[in-house]
XYZ file of C-alpha atoms in Angstrom:
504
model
C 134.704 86.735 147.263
C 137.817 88.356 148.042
C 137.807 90.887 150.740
C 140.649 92.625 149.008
C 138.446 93.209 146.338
C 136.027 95.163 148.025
C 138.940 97.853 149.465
C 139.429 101.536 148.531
C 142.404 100.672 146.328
C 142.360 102.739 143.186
C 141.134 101.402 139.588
C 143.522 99.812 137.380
C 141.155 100.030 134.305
C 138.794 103.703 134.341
C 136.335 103.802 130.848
C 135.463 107.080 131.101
C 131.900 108.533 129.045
C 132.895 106.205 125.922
C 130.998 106.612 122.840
C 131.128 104.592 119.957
C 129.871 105.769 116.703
C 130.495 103.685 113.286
C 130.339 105.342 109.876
C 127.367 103.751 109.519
C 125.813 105.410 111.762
C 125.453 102.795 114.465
C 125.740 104.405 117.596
C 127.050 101.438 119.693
C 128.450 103.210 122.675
C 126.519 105.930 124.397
C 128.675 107.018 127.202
C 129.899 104.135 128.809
C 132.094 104.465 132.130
C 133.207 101.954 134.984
C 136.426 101.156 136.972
C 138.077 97.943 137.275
C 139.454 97.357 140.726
C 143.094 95.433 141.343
C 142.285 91.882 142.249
C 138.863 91.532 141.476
C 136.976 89.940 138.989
C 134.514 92.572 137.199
C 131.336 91.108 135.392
C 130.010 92.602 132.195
C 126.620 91.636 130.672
C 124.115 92.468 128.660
C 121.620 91.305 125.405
C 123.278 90.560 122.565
C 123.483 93.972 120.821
C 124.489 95.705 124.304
C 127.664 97.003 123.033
C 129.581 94.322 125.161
C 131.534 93.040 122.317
C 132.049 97.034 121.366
C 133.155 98.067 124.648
C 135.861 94.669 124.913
C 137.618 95.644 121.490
C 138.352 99.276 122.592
C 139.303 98.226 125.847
C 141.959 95.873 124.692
C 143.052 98.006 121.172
C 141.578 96.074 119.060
C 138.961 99.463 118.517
C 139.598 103.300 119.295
C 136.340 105.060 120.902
C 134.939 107.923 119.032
C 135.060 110.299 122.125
C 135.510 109.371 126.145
C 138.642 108.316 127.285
C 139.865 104.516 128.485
C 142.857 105.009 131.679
C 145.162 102.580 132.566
C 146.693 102.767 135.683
C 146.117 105.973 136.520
C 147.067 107.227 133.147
C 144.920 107.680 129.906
C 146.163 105.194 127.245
C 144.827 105.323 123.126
C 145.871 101.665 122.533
C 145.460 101.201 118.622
C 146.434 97.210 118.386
C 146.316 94.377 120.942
C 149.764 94.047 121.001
C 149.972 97.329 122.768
C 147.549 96.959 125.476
C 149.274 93.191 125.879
C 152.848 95.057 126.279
C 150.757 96.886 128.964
C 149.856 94.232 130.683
C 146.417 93.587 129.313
C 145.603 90.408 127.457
C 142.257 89.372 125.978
C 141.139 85.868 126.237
C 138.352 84.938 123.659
C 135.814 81.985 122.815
C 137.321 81.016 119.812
C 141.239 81.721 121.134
C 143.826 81.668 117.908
C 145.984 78.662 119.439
C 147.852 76.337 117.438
C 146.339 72.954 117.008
C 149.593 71.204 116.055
C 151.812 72.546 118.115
C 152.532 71.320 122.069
C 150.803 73.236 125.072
C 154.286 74.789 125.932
C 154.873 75.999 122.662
C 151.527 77.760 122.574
C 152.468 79.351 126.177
C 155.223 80.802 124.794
C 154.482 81.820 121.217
C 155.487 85.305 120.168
C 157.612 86.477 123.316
C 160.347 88.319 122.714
C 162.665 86.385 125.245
C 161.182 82.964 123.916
C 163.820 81.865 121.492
C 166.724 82.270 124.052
C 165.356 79.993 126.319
C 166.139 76.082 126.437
C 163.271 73.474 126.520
C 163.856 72.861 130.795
C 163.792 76.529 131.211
C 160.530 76.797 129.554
C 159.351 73.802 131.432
C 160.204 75.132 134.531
C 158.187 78.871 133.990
C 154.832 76.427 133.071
C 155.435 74.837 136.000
C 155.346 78.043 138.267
C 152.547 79.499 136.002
C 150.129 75.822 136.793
C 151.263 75.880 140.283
C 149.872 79.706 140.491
C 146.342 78.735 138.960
C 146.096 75.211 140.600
C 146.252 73.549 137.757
C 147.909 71.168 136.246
C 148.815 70.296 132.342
C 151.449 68.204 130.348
C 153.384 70.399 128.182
C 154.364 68.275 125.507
C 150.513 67.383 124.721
C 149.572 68.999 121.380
C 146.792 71.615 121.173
C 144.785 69.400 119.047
C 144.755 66.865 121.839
C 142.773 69.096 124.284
C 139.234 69.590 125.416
C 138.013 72.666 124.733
C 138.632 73.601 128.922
C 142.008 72.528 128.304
C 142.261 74.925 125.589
C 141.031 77.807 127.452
C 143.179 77.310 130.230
C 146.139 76.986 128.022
C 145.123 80.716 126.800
C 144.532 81.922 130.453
C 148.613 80.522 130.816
C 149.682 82.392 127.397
C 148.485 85.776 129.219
C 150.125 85.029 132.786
C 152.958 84.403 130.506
C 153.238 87.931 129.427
C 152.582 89.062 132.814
C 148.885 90.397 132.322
C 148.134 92.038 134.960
C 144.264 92.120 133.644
C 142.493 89.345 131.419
C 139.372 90.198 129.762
C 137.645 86.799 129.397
C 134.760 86.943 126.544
C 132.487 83.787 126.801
C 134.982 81.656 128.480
C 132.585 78.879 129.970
C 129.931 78.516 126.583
C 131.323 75.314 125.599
C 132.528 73.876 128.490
C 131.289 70.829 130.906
C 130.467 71.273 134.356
C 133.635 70.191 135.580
C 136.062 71.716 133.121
C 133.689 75.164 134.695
C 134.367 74.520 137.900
C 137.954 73.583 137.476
C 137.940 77.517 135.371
C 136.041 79.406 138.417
C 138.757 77.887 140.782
C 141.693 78.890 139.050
C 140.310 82.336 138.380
C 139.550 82.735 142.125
C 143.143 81.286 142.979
C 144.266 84.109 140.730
C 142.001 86.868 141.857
C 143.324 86.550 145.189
C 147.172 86.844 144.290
C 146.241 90.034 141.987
C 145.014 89.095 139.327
C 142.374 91.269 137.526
C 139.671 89.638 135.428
C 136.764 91.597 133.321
C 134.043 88.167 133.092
C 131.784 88.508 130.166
C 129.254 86.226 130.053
C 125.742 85.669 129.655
C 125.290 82.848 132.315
C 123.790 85.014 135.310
C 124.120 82.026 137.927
C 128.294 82.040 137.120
C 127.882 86.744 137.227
C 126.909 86.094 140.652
C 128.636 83.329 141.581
C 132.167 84.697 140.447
C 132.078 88.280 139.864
C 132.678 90.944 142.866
C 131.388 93.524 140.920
C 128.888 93.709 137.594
C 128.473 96.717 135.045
C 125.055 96.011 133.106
C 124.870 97.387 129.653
C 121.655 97.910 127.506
C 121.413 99.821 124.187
C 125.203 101.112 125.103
C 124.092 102.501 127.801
C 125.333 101.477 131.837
C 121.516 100.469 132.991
C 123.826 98.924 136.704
C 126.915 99.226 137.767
C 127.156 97.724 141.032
C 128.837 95.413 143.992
C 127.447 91.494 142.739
C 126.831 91.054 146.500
C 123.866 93.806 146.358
C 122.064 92.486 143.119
C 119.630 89.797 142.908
C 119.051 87.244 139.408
C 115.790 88.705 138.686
C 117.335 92.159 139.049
C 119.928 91.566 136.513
C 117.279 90.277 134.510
C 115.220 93.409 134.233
C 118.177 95.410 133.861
C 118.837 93.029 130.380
C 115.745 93.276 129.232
C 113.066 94.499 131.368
C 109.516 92.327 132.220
C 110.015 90.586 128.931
C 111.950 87.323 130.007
C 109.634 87.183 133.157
C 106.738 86.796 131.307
C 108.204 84.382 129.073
C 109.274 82.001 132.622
C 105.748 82.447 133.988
C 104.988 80.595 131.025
C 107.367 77.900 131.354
C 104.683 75.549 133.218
C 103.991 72.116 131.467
C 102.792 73.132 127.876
C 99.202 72.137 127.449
C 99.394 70.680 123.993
C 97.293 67.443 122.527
C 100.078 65.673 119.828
C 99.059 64.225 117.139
C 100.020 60.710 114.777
C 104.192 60.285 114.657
C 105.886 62.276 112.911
C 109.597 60.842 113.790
C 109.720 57.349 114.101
C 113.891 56.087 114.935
C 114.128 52.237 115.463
C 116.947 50.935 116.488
C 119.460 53.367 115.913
C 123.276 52.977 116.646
C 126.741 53.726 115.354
C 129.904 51.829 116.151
C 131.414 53.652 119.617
C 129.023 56.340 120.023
C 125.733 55.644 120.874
C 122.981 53.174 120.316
C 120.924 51.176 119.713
C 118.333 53.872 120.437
C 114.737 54.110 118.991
C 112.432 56.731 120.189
C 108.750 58.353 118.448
C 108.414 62.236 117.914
C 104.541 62.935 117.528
C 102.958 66.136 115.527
C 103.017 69.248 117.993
C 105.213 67.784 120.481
C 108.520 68.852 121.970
C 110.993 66.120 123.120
C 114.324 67.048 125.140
C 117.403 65.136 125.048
C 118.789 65.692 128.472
C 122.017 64.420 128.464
C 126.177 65.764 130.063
C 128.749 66.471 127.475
C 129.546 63.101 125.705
C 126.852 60.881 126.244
C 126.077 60.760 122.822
C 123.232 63.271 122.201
C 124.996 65.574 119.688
C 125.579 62.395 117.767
C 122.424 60.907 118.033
C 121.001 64.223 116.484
C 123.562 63.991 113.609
C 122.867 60.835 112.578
C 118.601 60.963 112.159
C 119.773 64.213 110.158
C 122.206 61.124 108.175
C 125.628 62.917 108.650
C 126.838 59.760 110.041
C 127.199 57.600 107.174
C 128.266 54.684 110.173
C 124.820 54.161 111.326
C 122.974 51.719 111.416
C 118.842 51.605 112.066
C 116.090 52.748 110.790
C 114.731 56.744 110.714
C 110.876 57.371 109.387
C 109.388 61.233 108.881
C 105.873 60.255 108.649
C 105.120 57.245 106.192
C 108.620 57.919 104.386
C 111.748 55.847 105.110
C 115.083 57.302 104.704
C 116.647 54.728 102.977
C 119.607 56.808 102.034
C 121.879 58.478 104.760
C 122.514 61.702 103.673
C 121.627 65.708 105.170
C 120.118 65.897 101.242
C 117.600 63.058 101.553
C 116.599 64.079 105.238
C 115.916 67.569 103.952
C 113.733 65.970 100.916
C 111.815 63.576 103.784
C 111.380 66.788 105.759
C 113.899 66.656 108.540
C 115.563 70.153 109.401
C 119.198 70.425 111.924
C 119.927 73.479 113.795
C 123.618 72.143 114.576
C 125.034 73.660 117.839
C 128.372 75.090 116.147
C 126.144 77.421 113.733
C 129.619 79.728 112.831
C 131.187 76.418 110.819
C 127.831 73.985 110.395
C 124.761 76.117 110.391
C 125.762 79.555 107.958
C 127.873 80.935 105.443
C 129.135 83.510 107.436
C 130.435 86.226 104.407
C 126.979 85.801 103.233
C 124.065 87.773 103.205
C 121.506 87.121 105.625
C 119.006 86.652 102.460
C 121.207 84.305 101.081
C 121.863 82.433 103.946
C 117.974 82.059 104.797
C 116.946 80.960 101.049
C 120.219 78.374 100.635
C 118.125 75.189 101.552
C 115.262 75.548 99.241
C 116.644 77.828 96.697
C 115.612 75.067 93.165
C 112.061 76.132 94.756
C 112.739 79.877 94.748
C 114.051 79.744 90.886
C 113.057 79.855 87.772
C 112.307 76.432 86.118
C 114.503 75.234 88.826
C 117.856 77.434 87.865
C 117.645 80.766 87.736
C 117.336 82.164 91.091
C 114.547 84.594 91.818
C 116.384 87.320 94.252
C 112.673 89.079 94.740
C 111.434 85.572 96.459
C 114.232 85.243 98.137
C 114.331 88.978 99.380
C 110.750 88.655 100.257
C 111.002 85.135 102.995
C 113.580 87.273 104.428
C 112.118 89.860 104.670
C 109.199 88.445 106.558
C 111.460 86.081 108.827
C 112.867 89.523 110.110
C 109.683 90.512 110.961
C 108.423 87.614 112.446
C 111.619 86.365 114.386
C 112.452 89.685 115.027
C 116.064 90.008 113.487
C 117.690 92.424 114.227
C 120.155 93.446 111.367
C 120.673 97.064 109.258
C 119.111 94.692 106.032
C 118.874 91.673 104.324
C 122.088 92.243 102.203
C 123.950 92.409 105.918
C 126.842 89.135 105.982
C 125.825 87.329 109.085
C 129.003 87.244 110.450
C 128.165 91.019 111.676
C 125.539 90.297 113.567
C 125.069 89.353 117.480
C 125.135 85.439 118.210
C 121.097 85.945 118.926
C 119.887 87.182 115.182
C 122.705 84.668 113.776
C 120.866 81.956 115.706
C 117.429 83.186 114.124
C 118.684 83.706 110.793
C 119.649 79.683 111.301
C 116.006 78.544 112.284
C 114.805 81.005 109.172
C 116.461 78.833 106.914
C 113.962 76.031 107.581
C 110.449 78.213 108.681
C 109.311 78.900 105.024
C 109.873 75.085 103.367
C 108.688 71.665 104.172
C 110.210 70.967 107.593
C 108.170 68.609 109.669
C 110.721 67.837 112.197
C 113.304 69.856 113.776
C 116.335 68.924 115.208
C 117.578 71.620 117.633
C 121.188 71.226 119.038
C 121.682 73.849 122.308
C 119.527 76.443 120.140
C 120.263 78.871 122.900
C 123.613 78.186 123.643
C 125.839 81.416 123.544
C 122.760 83.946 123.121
C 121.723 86.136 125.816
C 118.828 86.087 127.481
C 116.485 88.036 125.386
C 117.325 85.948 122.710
C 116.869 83.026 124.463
C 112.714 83.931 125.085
C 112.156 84.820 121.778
C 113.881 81.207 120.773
C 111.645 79.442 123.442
C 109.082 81.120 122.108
C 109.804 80.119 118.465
C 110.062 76.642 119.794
C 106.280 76.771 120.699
C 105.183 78.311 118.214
C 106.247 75.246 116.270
C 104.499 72.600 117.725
C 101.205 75.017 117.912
C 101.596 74.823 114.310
C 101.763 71.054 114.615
C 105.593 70.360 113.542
C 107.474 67.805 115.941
C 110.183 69.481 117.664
C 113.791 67.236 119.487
C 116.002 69.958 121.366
C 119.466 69.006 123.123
C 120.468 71.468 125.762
C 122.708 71.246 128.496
C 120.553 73.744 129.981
C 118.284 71.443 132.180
C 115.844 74.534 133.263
C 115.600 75.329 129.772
C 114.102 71.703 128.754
C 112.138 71.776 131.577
C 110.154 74.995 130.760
C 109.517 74.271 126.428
C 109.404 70.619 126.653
C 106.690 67.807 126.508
C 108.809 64.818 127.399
C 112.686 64.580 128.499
C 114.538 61.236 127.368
C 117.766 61.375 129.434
C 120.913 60.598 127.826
C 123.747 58.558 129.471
C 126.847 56.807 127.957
C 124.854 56.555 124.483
C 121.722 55.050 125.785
C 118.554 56.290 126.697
C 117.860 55.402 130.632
C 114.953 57.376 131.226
C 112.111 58.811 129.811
C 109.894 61.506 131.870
C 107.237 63.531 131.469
C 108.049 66.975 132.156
C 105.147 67.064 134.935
C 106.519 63.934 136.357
C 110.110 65.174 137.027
C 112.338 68.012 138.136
C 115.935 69.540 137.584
C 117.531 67.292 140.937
C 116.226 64.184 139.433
C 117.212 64.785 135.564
C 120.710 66.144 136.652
C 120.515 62.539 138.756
C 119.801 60.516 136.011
C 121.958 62.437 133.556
C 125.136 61.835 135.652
C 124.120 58.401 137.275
C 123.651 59.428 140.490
């Protein structure tokens, strides 16, 4: 960490007893204040709920606080767009950042400025070049957006700020989609940039990067500041109970080998393959068990999952569920046969975001839930949601609230939900946790069990190594579309999966 970042310099960003109070009556905000120090990088965490999300959007204008006041540098600011805290020097770097696919990297860069459309392709050329050579980083400018990893595309967005001279980025998320590399590749330009000024506010609900980046952390439960401390000084399991108390540390003491007898197959995949992606693979799911796919970004477990599912209309092979063959590719006939996906992009694949959560959670076996097969019956329907809030423990104002307001967590419930209450035998789980914070996360894990008590067969991707390790039966390990290596969970370890995984 910076030395610089631990000095008596004063705050460039003061939040000051912030409340947040919607006409709802949500009361998101309960008196929030910390300081943002020059040159540092600030962490901000929390469950999903926390008011992180809340606090970001008045920060950079997006929001206006009900009462408090927000001060930047040295003098109180009531920013009402994003384009004024961005003329301030402010920019806000999201997940899902608005770039244009079909335009080149150095358009993107330079998109909107004022100064942009006096200045000569060379001129432009030469800025990037200064900009890259300030993160360590290197990109070609003529590439179109479309072209780029999703790292690429978040460094781009970290260049569009420098661009217009922020002197602080807020970064929401920035590493939940990325590989290991295109990480580390992030955390070094963000250091290189921390220690020529730079000012960073790292939200995030990884706690290994918090520590491992941050020089400072703010903690936020319920809306309320629960820590608000130097990183150095705070230990994982600290942060931990500040999120959400003894409840995840209960759920990790459980996270020995599951004790579980399986019973007769339930997924049976022979011989599975599709042209430049993976295969041939075959692999056996039995009743009550839980089988991980441990695999790095492109080795061909996303696809693998999509294709037993029979999105990919290009494989080839054989998938059973039980005694029934699918002998007709399609999501529609797995469904029928009994197969369920939780895909890992649940915004575009898994909901209908402007729906209702009761609609969204009825949607697969809605002919069932109708009358003589047509008429939908809104009572049933109200009623499985009803109970799936209960049981899952959803937390949204009601069943008529569109998904697309609530935290990544309940959206990720409301996704399993859809499958709890019909026929699904097998469920295909792509990085169920990804995204979701850590409370989330245990009640997932512990939905995830709760499946194969009840004797369903269960096949969950995750990057998350640790995370397979503690819910799963078996691990098949993923590399370059083939399976290398199967292990019993009680057989192996996180240094010899992350081994096999990379070919080590």
């Amino acid at each position: 960490m910076a030395e610089s970042s631990a000095g008596p310099r004063e705050p460039v960003l003061v939040v000051a007893d912030v409340h947040k109070i919607y006409s709802s009556g949500t009361h998101a905000l309960r008196g929030v204040s910390l300081a943002v120090r020059p040159g540092s990088v600030h962490g901000l965490i929390g469950a999903n709920g926390a008011g992180k999300s809340t606090l970001i959007r008045i920060m950079s204008g997006v929001e206006t606080a009900t009462s408090g006041t927000v001060s930047w540098q040295g003098e109180p600011v009531s920013w009402t767009t994003p384009s004024q805290a961005l003329a301030a020097g402010m920019a806000a770097v999201h997940q899902h950042t608005p770039l244009v696919s079909t335009l080149s990297v150095l358009d993107n860069i330079f998109l909107g400025r004022k100064d942009s459309m006096r200045w000569d392709v060379a001129r432009r050329e030469g800025e990037l070049r200064e900009l890259c050579e300030r993160m360590g980083y290197d990109i070609d400018p003529h590439q179109t957006i479309g072209e780029l990893s999703t790292g690429g595309k978040q460094m781009v967005a970290i260049l569009q700020a420098l661009a217009r001279d922020a002197k602080l980025v807020l970064l929401d998320e920035p590493t939940a989609a990325l590989s290991p590399h295109e990480r580390d590749v992030l955390f070094s330009s963000i250091r290189r940039l921390r220690d020529q000024g730079t000012t960073f506010v790292y939200v995030s609900h990884f706690l290994d990067e918090i520590l491992a980046l941050t020089d400072q952390l703010t903690v936020l439960r319920d809306g309320q500041v629960i820590v608000d401390a130097q990183t150095s000084g705070v230990t994982k399991q600290e942060l931990v109970t500040a999120i959400v108390g003894q409840r995840l540390a209960r759920v990790e003491q459980q996270n020995s080998a599951p004790d579980r007898s399986t019973g007769e197959p339930l997924l049976v995949v022979d011989g599975l393959s599709s042209p430049g992606r993976f295969g041939p693979i075959s692999l056996t799911v039995h009743a009550g068990e839980v089988v991980g796919l441990a695999g790095l970004l492109g080795s061909g477990r996303t696809e693998l999952l999509e294709a037993i599912y029979g999105a990919d209309r290009s494989a080839a092979g054989t998938v059973r569920v039980g005694e029934h063959r699918l002998r007709h590719r399609s999501p529609r006939a797995a469904v029928r046969a009994g197969l369920a996906l939780v895909p890992e992009d649940r915004a575009r694949q898994g909901l209908l975001r402007d729906w209702e959560a009761w609609r969204n959670i009825s949607l697969p076996y809605l002919s069932s839930m109708s009358r003589r097969r047509l008429l939908p019956e809104r009572r049933r329907e109200l009623q499985i949601t009803e109970q799936a809030i209960a049981e899952l423990n959803i937390k949204t104002p009601s069943p008529e609230a569109p998904v697309g307001e609530l935290s990544g967590g309940n959206a990720q419930k409301v996704v399993f939900a859809k499958w709890l209450y019909g026929p699904a035998r097998v469920f295909l789980l792509d990085e169920p946790s990804a995204g979701v914070d850590v409370g989330a996360k245990a009640d997932i894990i512990q939905l995830i069990r709760r499946l194969a008590r009840a004797g369903k067969g269960v096949v969950i991707v995750s990057s998350e190594f640790e995370e397979l390790l503690g819910v799963c039966d078996r691990i098949l390990v993923v590399r370059r579309g083939q399976i290398i290596s199967e292990r019993p969970v009680v057989d192996t370890d996180l240094h010899e999966l992350t081994a096999l995984a990379s070919g080590l």
